[in-house]
Backbone atoms as SQL, in Angstrom:
CREATE TABLE atoms (id INTEGER PRIMARY KEY, chain TEXT, resi INTEGER, resn TEXT, atom TEXT, x REAL, y REAL, z REAL);
INSERT INTO atoms VALUES
  (1, 'A', 1, 'UNK', 'N', 0.086, 27.051, 69.978),
  (2, 'A', 1, 'UNK', 'CA', 0.903, 28.408, 69.704),
  (3, 'A', 1, 'UNK', 'C', 2.161, 28.400, 69.692),
  (4, 'A', 2, 'UNK', 'N', 2.612, 27.217, 70.543),
  (5, 'A', 2, 'UNK', 'CA', 4.459, 26.928, 70.748),
  (6, 'A', 2, 'UNK', 'C', 4.353, 26.270, 70.040),
  (7, 'A', 3, 'UNK', 'N', 3.835, 25.402, 69.076),
  (8, 'A', 3, 'UNK', 'CA', 4.476, 24.833, 67.675),
  (9, 'A', 3, 'UNK', 'C', 4.337, 25.833, 66.655),
  (10, 'A', 4, 'UNK', 'N', 3.684, 26.330, 66.199),
  (11, 'A', 4, 'UNK', 'CA', 3.787, 27.865, 65.662),
  (12, 'A', 4, 'UNK', 'C', 5.080, 28.850, 65.919),
  (13, 'A', 5, 'UNK', 'N', 5.311, 28.878, 67.092),
  (14, 'A', 5, 'UNK', 'CA', 6.627, 29.427, 67.608),
  (15, 'A', 5, 'UNK', 'C', 7.451, 28.917, 66.976),
  (16, 'A', 6, 'UNK', 'N', 7.663, 27.278, 67.672),
  (17, 'A', 6, 'UNK', 'CA', 8.812, 26.524, 67.097),
  (18, 'A', 6, 'UNK', 'C', 8.799, 26.642, 65.470),
  (19, 'A', 7, 'UNK', 'N', 7.839, 26.636, 65.073),
  (20, 'A', 7, 'UNK', 'CA', 7.844, 26.754, 63.362),
  (21, 'A', 7, 'UNK', 'C', 8.718, 28.089, 63.106),
  (22, 'A', 8, 'UNK', 'N', 8.618, 29.113, 63.429),
  (23, 'A', 8, 'UNK', 'CA', 8.826, 30.347, 62.865),
  (24, 'A', 8, 'UNK', 'C', 10.481, 30.269, 63.606),
  (25, 'A', 9, 'UNK', 'N', 10.748, 29.691, 64.642),
  (26, 'A', 9, 'UNK', 'CA', 12.135, 29.916, 65.238),
  (27, 'A', 9, 'UNK', 'C', 12.941, 28.929, 63.989),
  (28, 'A', 10, 'UNK', 'N', 12.330, 27.705, 63.749),
  (29, 'A', 10, 'UNK', 'CA', 13.490, 26.908, 62.845),
  (30, 'A', 10, 'UNK', 'C', 13.487, 27.820, 61.257),
  (31, 'A', 11, 'UNK', 'N', 12.642, 28.175, 61.112),
  (32, 'A', 11, 'UNK', 'CA', 12.148, 29.233, 59.422),
  (33, 'A', 11, 'UNK', 'C', 13.999, 30.019, 59.923),
  (34, 'A', 12, 'UNK', 'N', 13.769, 30.958, 60.784),
  (35, 'A', 12, 'UNK', 'CA', 14.974, 31.553, 61.532),
  (36, 'A', 12, 'UNK', 'C', 16.592, 31.152, 61.208),
  (37, 'A', 13, 'UNK', 'N', 16.161, 30.085, 61.888),
  (38, 'A', 13, 'UNK', 'CA', 17.784, 29.248, 61.997),
  (39, 'A', 13, 'UNK', 'C', 18.172, 28.679, 60.690),
  (40, 'A', 14, 'UNK', 'N', 17.137, 28.679, 59.354),
  (41, 'A', 14, 'UNK', 'CA', 17.179, 28.035, 58.243),
  (42, 'A', 14, 'UNK', 'C', 18.002, 29.444, 57.358),
  (43, 'A', 15, 'UNK', 'N', 17.114, 30.465, 57.703),
  (44, 'A', 15, 'UNK', 'CA', 17.634, 31.893, 56.927),
  (45, 'A', 15, 'UNK', 'C', 18.895, 32.100, 57.691),
  (46, 'A', 16, 'UNK', 'N', 19.161, 31.903, 58.619),
  (47, 'A', 16, 'UNK', 'CA', 20.765, 32.312, 58.866),
  (48, 'A', 16, 'UNK', 'C', 21.497, 31.416, 58.721),
  (49, 'A', 17, 'UNK', 'N', 21.405, 30.062, 58.183),
  (50, 'A', 17, 'UNK', 'CA', 22.085, 28.906, 57.591),
  (51, 'A', 17, 'UNK', 'C', 22.599, 29.423, 55.993),
  (52, 'A', 18, 'UNK', 'N', 21.485, 30.153, 55.550),
  (53, 'A', 18, 'UNK', 'CA', 20.991, 30.529, 54.114),
  (54, 'A', 18, 'UNK', 'C', 22.423, 31.662, 53.839),
  (55, 'A', 19, 'UNK', 'N', 22.469, 32.690, 55.418),
  (56, 'A', 19, 'UNK', 'CA', 22.914, 33.741, 55.044),
  (57, 'A', 19, 'UNK', 'C', 24.570, 33.168, 55.335),
  (58, 'A', 20, 'UNK', 'N', 25.052, 32.365, 56.022),
  (59, 'A', 20, 'UNK', 'CA', 26.574, 32.081, 56.847),
  (60, 'A', 20, 'UNK', 'C', 27.063, 30.669, 55.773),
  (61, 'A', 21, 'UNK', 'N', 26.539, 30.475, 55.092),
  (62, 'A', 21, 'UNK', 'CA', 27.164, 29.389, 54.499),
  (63, 'A', 21, 'UNK', 'C', 26.481, 28.431, 53.544),
  (64, 'A', 22, 'UNK', 'N', 25.012, 28.558, 53.497),
  (65, 'A', 22, 'UNK', 'CA', 24.738, 27.754, 52.628),
  (66, 'A', 22, 'UNK', 'C', 23.815, 28.418, 51.655),
  (67, 'A', 23, 'UNK', 'N', 23.880, 29.224, 51.439),
  (68, 'A', 23, 'UNK', 'CA', 23.210, 30.417, 50.596),
  (69, 'A', 23, 'UNK', 'C', 22.962, 29.931, 49.356),
  (70, 'A', 24, 'UNK', 'N', 23.796, 29.127, 48.550),
  (71, 'A', 24, 'UNK', 'CA', 23.769, 28.526, 47.357),
  (72, 'A', 24, 'UNK', 'C', 22.358, 27.841, 47.047),
  (73, 'A', 25, 'UNK', 'N', 22.375, 26.827, 48.296),
  (74, 'A', 25, 'UNK', 'CA', 20.962, 26.272, 48.144),
  (75, 'A', 25, 'UNK', 'C', 19.678, 26.724, 48.181),
  (76, 'A', 26, 'UNK', 'N', 19.790, 27.964, 48.500),
  (77, 'A', 26, 'UNK', 'CA', 18.569, 29.151, 48.299),
  (78, 'A', 26, 'UNK', 'C', 18.401, 30.168, 47.471),
  (79, 'A', 27, 'UNK', 'N', 19.669, 29.628, 46.583),
  (80, 'A', 27, 'UNK', 'CA', 19.244, 30.713, 45.327),
  (81, 'A', 27, 'UNK', 'C', 20.106, 32.178, 46.092),
  (82, 'A', 28, 'UNK', 'N', 20.479, 32.285, 47.065),
  (83, 'A', 28, 'UNK', 'CA', 20.994, 33.719, 47.147),
  (84, 'A', 28, 'UNK', 'C', 22.455, 33.352, 47.491),
  (85, 'A', 29, 'UNK', 'N', 22.810, 34.948, 47.287),
  (86, 'A', 29, 'UNK', 'CA', 24.500, 35.046, 47.292),
  (87, 'A', 29, 'UNK', 'C', 25.078, 35.271, 48.511),
  (88, 'A', 30, 'UNK', 'N', 24.098, 35.312, 49.891),
  (89, 'A', 30, 'UNK', 'CA', 24.862, 35.294, 51.058),
  (90, 'A', 30, 'UNK', 'C', 25.121, 36.665, 51.117),
  (91, 'A', 31, 'UNK', 'N', 24.658, 37.465, 50.410),
  (92, 'A', 31, 'UNK', 'CA', 24.785, 39.250, 50.930),
  (93, 'A', 31, 'UNK', 'C', 23.845, 40.060, 51.676),
  (94, 'A', 32, 'UNK', 'N', 22.806, 39.042, 51.240),
  (95, 'A', 32, 'UNK', 'CA', 21.286, 39.574, 51.314),
  (96, 'A', 32, 'UNK', 'C', 20.930, 39.464, 52.975),
  (97, 'A', 33, 'UNK', 'N', 20.766, 40.520, 53.442),
  (98, 'A', 33, 'UNK', 'CA', 20.435, 40.586, 55.087),
  (99, 'A', 33, 'UNK', 'C', 18.851, 39.863, 55.240),
  (100, 'A', 34, 'UNK', 'N', 19.370, 38.673, 54.995),
  (101, 'A', 34, 'UNK', 'CA', 17.858, 37.937, 55.025),
  (102, 'A', 34, 'UNK', 'C', 17.505, 37.040, 56.174),
  (103, 'A', 35, 'UNK', 'N', 18.374, 37.222, 57.246),
  (104, 'A', 35, 'UNK', 'CA', 17.969, 36.185, 58.541),
  (105, 'A', 35, 'UNK', 'C', 17.246, 36.907, 59.337),
  (106, 'A', 36, 'UNK', 'N', 16.903, 37.821, 59.810),
  (107, 'A', 36, 'UNK', 'CA', 15.638, 38.109, 60.495),
  (108, 'A', 36, 'UNK', 'C', 14.368, 38.680, 59.540),
  (109, 'A', 37, 'UNK', 'N', 14.703, 38.089, 58.297),
  (110, 'A', 37, 'UNK', 'CA', 13.707, 38.825, 57.351),
  (111, 'A', 37, 'UNK', 'C', 12.553, 38.108, 57.178),
  (112, 'A', 38, 'UNK', 'N', 12.813, 36.495, 57.235),
  (113, 'A', 38, 'UNK', 'CA', 12.154, 35.169, 57.145),
  (114, 'A', 38, 'UNK', 'C', 11.014, 35.488, 58.193),
  (115, 'A', 39, 'UNK', 'N', 11.430, 35.547, 59.536),
  (116, 'A', 39, 'UNK', 'CA', 10.552, 35.671, 60.595),
  (117, 'A', 39, 'UNK', 'C', 9.827, 36.737, 60.679),
  (118, 'A', 40, 'UNK', 'N', 10.243, 38.044, 60.177),
  (119, 'A', 40, 'UNK', 'CA', 9.388, 39.131, 60.159),
  (120, 'A', 40, 'UNK', 'C', 8.119, 39.021, 58.701),
  (121, 'A', 41, 'UNK', 'N', 8.636, 38.369, 58.197),
  (122, 'A', 41, 'UNK', 'CA', 7.702, 38.543, 56.780),
  (123, 'A', 41, 'UNK', 'C', 6.772, 37.453, 57.101),
  (124, 'A', 42, 'UNK', 'N', 6.874, 35.993, 57.573),
  (125, 'A', 42, 'UNK', 'CA', 6.082, 34.899, 58.078),
  (126, 'A', 42, 'UNK', 'C', 5.174, 35.802, 59.271),
  (127, 'A', 43, 'UNK', 'N', 5.726, 36.403, 60.299),
  (128, 'A', 43, 'UNK', 'CA', 4.850, 37.428, 60.887),
  (129, 'A', 43, 'UNK', 'C', 4.097, 38.435, 60.529),
  (130, 'A', 44, 'UNK', 'N', 3.816, 38.722, 59.084),
  (131, 'A', 44, 'UNK', 'CA', 3.796, 39.776, 58.725),
  (132, 'A', 44, 'UNK', 'C', 3.849, 40.932, 59.170),
  (133, 'A', 45, 'UNK', 'N', 4.957, 41.206, 59.279),
  (134, 'A', 45, 'UNK', 'CA', 5.450, 42.916, 59.646),
  (135, 'A', 45, 'UNK', 'C', 6.191, 43.485, 58.700),
  (136, 'A', 46, 'UNK', 'N', 6.676, 42.683, 57.323),
  (137, 'A', 46, 'UNK', 'CA', 7.290, 43.238, 56.490),
  (138, 'A', 46, 'UNK', 'C', 6.342, 42.949, 55.097),
  (139, 'A', 47, 'UNK', 'N', 5.833, 44.508, 54.586),
  (140, 'A', 47, 'UNK', 'CA', 4.964, 44.388, 53.594),
  (141, 'A', 47, 'UNK', 'C', 5.464, 45.218, 52.098),
  (142, 'A', 48, 'UNK', 'N', 6.691, 45.317, 52.408),
  (143, 'A', 48, 'UNK', 'CA', 7.357, 45.918, 50.806),
  (144, 'A', 48, 'UNK', 'C', 7.864, 44.866, 50.331),
  (145, 'A', 49, 'UNK', 'N', 7.212, 45.141, 48.549),
  (146, 'A', 49, 'UNK', 'CA', 7.943, 43.737, 47.837),
  (147, 'A', 49, 'UNK', 'C', 8.787, 44.245, 47.201),
  (148, 'A', 50, 'UNK', 'N', 10.454, 43.565, 47.414),
  (149, 'A', 50, 'UNK', 'CA', 11.644, 43.907, 46.385),
  (150, 'A', 50, 'UNK', 'C', 11.366, 43.205, 45.337),
  (151, 'A', 51, 'UNK', 'N', 11.157, 43.429, 43.949),
  (152, 'A', 51, 'UNK', 'CA', 10.807, 42.992, 42.829),
  (153, 'A', 51, 'UNK', 'C', 12.061, 43.456, 42.011),
  (154, 'A', 52, 'UNK', 'N', 12.645, 42.018, 41.120),
  (155, 'A', 52, 'UNK', 'CA', 13.871, 42.378, 40.055),
  (156, 'A', 52, 'UNK', 'C', 13.017, 42.426, 38.818),
  (157, 'A', 53, 'UNK', 'N', 13.372, 43.379, 37.940),
  (158, 'A', 53, 'UNK', 'CA', 13.201, 43.693, 36.681),
  (159, 'A', 53, 'UNK', 'C', 13.245, 42.869, 35.744),
  (160, 'A', 54, 'UNK', 'N', 12.237, 41.717, 35.254),
  (161, 'A', 54, 'UNK', 'CA', 13.017, 40.725, 34.073),
  (162, 'A', 54, 'UNK', 'C', 13.503, 41.308, 33.049),
  (163, 'A', 55, 'UNK', 'N', 13.217, 42.511, 32.198),
  (164, 'A', 55, 'UNK', 'CA', 13.978, 43.154, 30.982),
  (165, 'A', 55, 'UNK', 'C', 15.068, 44.057, 31.710),
  (166, 'A', 56, 'UNK', 'N', 15.483, 44.622, 32.719),
  (167, 'A', 56, 'UNK', 'CA', 16.396, 45.617, 32.854),
  (168, 'A', 56, 'UNK', 'C', 17.189, 44.992, 34.286),
  (169, 'A', 57, 'UNK', 'N', 16.453, 44.123, 34.964),
  (170, 'A', 57, 'UNK', 'CA', 17.438, 43.788, 35.961),
  (171, 'A', 57, 'UNK', 'C', 17.776, 44.738, 37.171),
  (172, 'A', 58, 'UNK', 'N', 16.793, 45.871, 36.961),
  (173, 'A', 58, 'UNK', 'CA', 16.849, 46.721, 37.856),
  (174, 'A', 58, 'UNK', 'C', 15.865, 46.261, 39.231),
  (175, 'A', 59, 'UNK', 'N', 16.391, 46.526, 40.340),
  (176, 'A', 59, 'UNK', 'CA', 15.514, 46.583, 41.446),
  (177, 'A', 59, 'UNK', 'C', 14.730, 47.456, 42.258),
  (178, 'A', 60, 'UNK', 'N', 13.422, 47.410, 42.008),
  (179, 'A', 60, 'UNK', 'CA', 12.429, 48.068, 42.450),
  (180, 'A', 60, 'UNK', 'C', 11.729, 47.413, 43.624),
  (181, 'A', 61, 'UNK', 'N', 11.136, 48.446, 44.673),
  (182, 'A', 61, 'UNK', 'CA', 10.511, 47.654, 45.688),
  (183, 'A', 61, 'UNK', 'C', 9.004, 48.732, 45.161),
  (184, 'A', 62, 'UNK', 'N', 8.245, 47.832, 45.782),
  (185, 'A', 62, 'UNK', 'CA', 6.235, 48.273, 45.452),
  (186, 'A', 62, 'UNK', 'C', 5.803, 48.250, 47.094),
  (187, 'A', 63, 'UNK', 'N', 5.423, 49.559, 47.321),
  (188, 'A', 63, 'UNK', 'CA', 4.233, 49.400, 48.661),
  (189, 'A', 63, 'UNK', 'C', 3.180, 49.225, 48.639),
  (190, 'A', 64, 'UNK', 'N', 2.401, 48.893, 49.546),
  (191, 'A', 64, 'UNK', 'CA', 0.906, 48.389, 49.525),
  (192, 'A', 64, 'UNK', 'C', 0.160, 50.010, 49.363),
  (193, 'A', 65, 'UNK', 'N', -0.706, 49.709, 48.177),
  (194, 'A', 65, 'UNK', 'CA', -1.394, 51.196, 47.479),
  (195, 'A', 65, 'UNK', 'C', -1.133, 51.542, 46.354),
  (196, 'A', 66, 'UNK', 'N', -0.204, 50.923, 45.692),
  (197, 'A', 66, 'UNK', 'CA', 0.879, 51.121, 44.661),
  (198, 'A', 66, 'UNK', 'C', 0.071, 50.634, 43.321),
  (199, 'A', 67, 'UNK', 'N', 0.300, 50.949, 41.956),
  (200, 'A', 67, 'UNK', 'CA', -0.684, 50.133, 41.187),
  (201, 'A', 67, 'UNK', 'C', -0.032, 48.692, 40.814),
  (202, 'A', 68, 'UNK', 'N', 0.874, 48.017, 41.054),
  (203, 'A', 68, 'UNK', 'CA', 1.366, 46.720, 40.929),
  (204, 'A', 68, 'UNK', 'C', 1.769, 45.839, 41.768),
  (205, 'A', 69, 'UNK', 'N', 1.319, 46.873, 42.673),
  (206, 'A', 69, 'UNK', 'CA', 1.572, 45.850, 44.052),
  (207, 'A', 69, 'UNK', 'C', 1.037, 44.306, 44.538),
  (208, 'A', 70, 'UNK', 'N', -0.181, 44.295, 44.257),
  (209, 'A', 70, 'UNK', 'CA', -1.173, 43.214, 44.289),
  (210, 'A', 70, 'UNK', 'C', -0.574, 42.281, 43.485),
  (211, 'A', 71, 'UNK', 'N', -0.484, 42.672, 42.274),
  (212, 'A', 71, 'UNK', 'CA', 0.367, 41.716, 41.399),
  (213, 'A', 71, 'UNK', 'C', 1.496, 41.333, 41.126),
  (214, 'A', 72, 'UNK', 'N', 2.429, 41.405, 41.956),
  (215, 'A', 72, 'UNK', 'CA', 3.914, 41.703, 42.011),
  (216, 'A', 72, 'UNK', 'C', 3.996, 40.137, 43.158),
  (217, 'A', 73, 'UNK', 'N', 4.853, 39.316, 42.744),
  (218, 'A', 73, 'UNK', 'CA', 5.230, 38.031, 43.315),
  (219, 'A', 73, 'UNK', 'C', 6.603, 38.422, 43.798),
  (220, 'A', 74, 'UNK', 'N', 6.854, 37.859, 44.654),
  (221, 'A', 74, 'UNK', 'CA', 8.101, 37.692, 45.317),
  (222, 'A', 74, 'UNK', 'C', 8.957, 36.492, 45.329),
  (223, 'A', 75, 'UNK', 'N', 10.022, 36.241, 44.572),
  (224, 'A', 75, 'UNK', 'CA', 10.732, 34.764, 44.387),
  (225, 'A', 75, 'UNK', 'C', 11.853, 34.950, 44.595),
  (226, 'A', 76, 'UNK', 'N', 11.901, 34.394, 45.914),
  (227, 'A', 76, 'UNK', 'CA', 13.289, 34.366, 46.255),
  (228, 'A', 76, 'UNK', 'C', 14.601, 33.806, 45.762),
  (229, 'A', 77, 'UNK', 'N', 14.308, 32.783, 44.753),
  (230, 'A', 77, 'UNK', 'CA', 15.199, 32.399, 44.186),
  (231, 'A', 77, 'UNK', 'C', 15.909, 33.319, 42.979),
  (232, 'A', 78, 'UNK', 'N', 15.070, 34.210, 42.733),
  (233, 'A', 78, 'UNK', 'CA', 15.839, 34.835, 41.671),
  (234, 'A', 78, 'UNK', 'C', 16.206, 36.103, 42.750),
  (235, 'A', 79, 'UNK', 'N', 16.475, 35.836, 43.634),
  (236, 'A', 79, 'UNK', 'CA', 17.066, 37.520, 44.669),
  (237, 'A', 79, 'UNK', 'C', 16.031, 38.622, 45.322),
  (238, 'A', 80, 'UNK', 'N', 14.692, 38.442, 44.879),
  (239, 'A', 80, 'UNK', 'CA', 13.422, 39.292, 45.124),
  (240, 'A', 80, 'UNK', 'C', 13.452, 39.090, 46.645),
  (241, 'A', 81, 'UNK', 'N', 12.934, 40.015, 47.256),
  (242, 'A', 81, 'UNK', 'CA', 12.931, 40.165, 48.604),
  (243, 'A', 81, 'UNK', 'C', 11.696, 40.486, 49.308),
  (244, 'A', 82, 'UNK', 'N', 11.167, 40.545, 50.653),
  (245, 'A', 82, 'UNK', 'CA', 10.574, 41.755, 51.310),
  (246, 'A', 82, 'UNK', 'C', 11.475, 42.316, 51.847),
  (247, 'A', 83, 'UNK', 'N', 10.676, 43.962, 52.372),
  (248, 'A', 83, 'UNK', 'CA', 11.382, 44.620, 53.181),
  (249, 'A', 83, 'UNK', 'C', 10.716, 45.475, 54.358),
  (250, 'A', 84, 'UNK', 'N', 11.391, 45.633, 55.370),
  (251, 'A', 84, 'UNK', 'CA', 10.146, 46.078, 56.266),
  (252, 'A', 84, 'UNK', 'C', 10.013, 47.812, 56.334),
  (253, 'A', 85, 'UNK', 'N', 10.682, 48.110, 55.880),
  (254, 'A', 85, 'UNK', 'CA', 10.566, 49.953, 55.474),
  (255, 'A', 85, 'UNK', 'C', 11.044, 50.358, 54.358),
  (256, 'A', 86, 'UNK', 'N', 10.691, 51.165, 53.746),
  (257, 'A', 86, 'UNK', 'CA', 11.303, 52.083, 52.828),
  (258, 'A', 86, 'UNK', 'C', 12.866, 52.424, 52.636),
  (259, 'A', 87, 'UNK', 'N', 13.157, 52.807, 53.725),
  (260, 'A', 87, 'UNK', 'CA', 14.539, 52.917, 53.937),
  (261, 'A', 87, 'UNK', 'C', 15.282, 51.806, 54.213),
  (262, 'A', 88, 'UNK', 'N', 14.966, 50.521, 54.600),
  (263, 'A', 88, 'UNK', 'CA', 15.592, 49.263, 54.244),
  (264, 'A', 88, 'UNK', 'C', 16.094, 49.200, 52.779),
  (265, 'A', 89, 'UNK', 'N', 14.945, 49.520, 52.006),
  (266, 'A', 89, 'UNK', 'CA', 14.929, 49.093, 50.705),
  (267, 'A', 89, 'UNK', 'C', 15.717, 50.005, 49.975),
  (268, 'A', 90, 'UNK', 'N', 15.894, 51.168, 50.174),
  (269, 'A', 90, 'UNK', 'CA', 16.618, 51.799, 49.654),
  (270, 'A', 90, 'UNK', 'C', 18.510, 51.837, 49.961),
  (271, 'A', 91, 'UNK', 'N', 18.279, 51.706, 51.343),
  (272, 'A', 91, 'UNK', 'CA', 19.608, 51.454, 51.482),
  (273, 'A', 91, 'UNK', 'C', 20.676, 49.763, 51.205),
  (274, 'A', 92, 'UNK', 'N', 19.479, 49.316, 50.764),
  (275, 'A', 92, 'UNK', 'CA', 19.479, 47.737, 50.032),
  (276, 'A', 92, 'UNK', 'C', 20.167, 48.077, 48.706),
  (277, 'A', 93, 'UNK', 'N', 19.826, 49.403, 48.257),
  (278, 'A', 93, 'UNK', 'CA', 19.696, 49.512, 46.778),
  (279, 'A', 93, 'UNK', 'C', 18.854, 49.218, 46.085),
  (280, 'A', 94, 'UNK', 'N', 17.599, 49.605, 46.430),
  (281, 'A', 94, 'UNK', 'CA', 16.406, 49.192, 45.615),
  (282, 'A', 94, 'UNK', 'C', 15.671, 50.688, 45.270),
  (283, 'A', 95, 'UNK', 'N', 14.777, 51.114, 44.249),
  (284, 'A', 95, 'UNK', 'CA', 14.442, 52.271, 44.227),
  (285, 'A', 95, 'UNK', 'C', 12.585, 52.030, 44.117),
  (286, 'A', 96, 'UNK', 'N', 11.949, 52.835, 44.657),
  (287, 'A', 96, 'UNK', 'CA', 10.469, 53.000, 44.852),
  (288, 'A', 96, 'UNK', 'C', 9.886, 53.086, 43.209),
  (289, 'A', 97, 'UNK', 'N', 8.915, 52.267, 43.109),
  (290, 'A', 97, 'UNK', 'CA', 8.317, 51.929, 41.893),
  (291, 'A', 97, 'UNK', 'C', 7.650, 53.509, 41.497),
  (292, 'A', 98, 'UNK', 'N', 7.825, 53.487, 40.312),
  (293, 'A', 98, 'UNK', 'CA', 7.134, 55.417, 39.484),
  (294, 'A', 98, 'UNK', 'C', 5.835, 54.940, 39.273),
  (295, 'A', 99, 'UNK', 'N', 5.157, 53.740, 39.739),
  (296, 'A', 99, 'UNK', 'CA', 3.789, 53.753, 39.234),
  (297, 'A', 99, 'UNK', 'C', 3.146, 53.139, 40.396);
């Protein structure tokens, strides 16, 4: 268990590095509130999927139980991410999926 906690801590450190100056390495702009997100996602706390539409570039989030939730894949290299609440997703400029 101690090794697992250390791994999660290291992931958080990498996420902070991505946020404060090494963001290009991870395909991020550096504006994303990413640091706490990596830990929370790995711990299973954040289950809202922030997806970017290929056709329109629109930022759409999906919550568990919605039609396309299970098949939606999150690809951080394209700016997609996980959210811990709908309020967090809306505040970041994403809209809820209509289906």
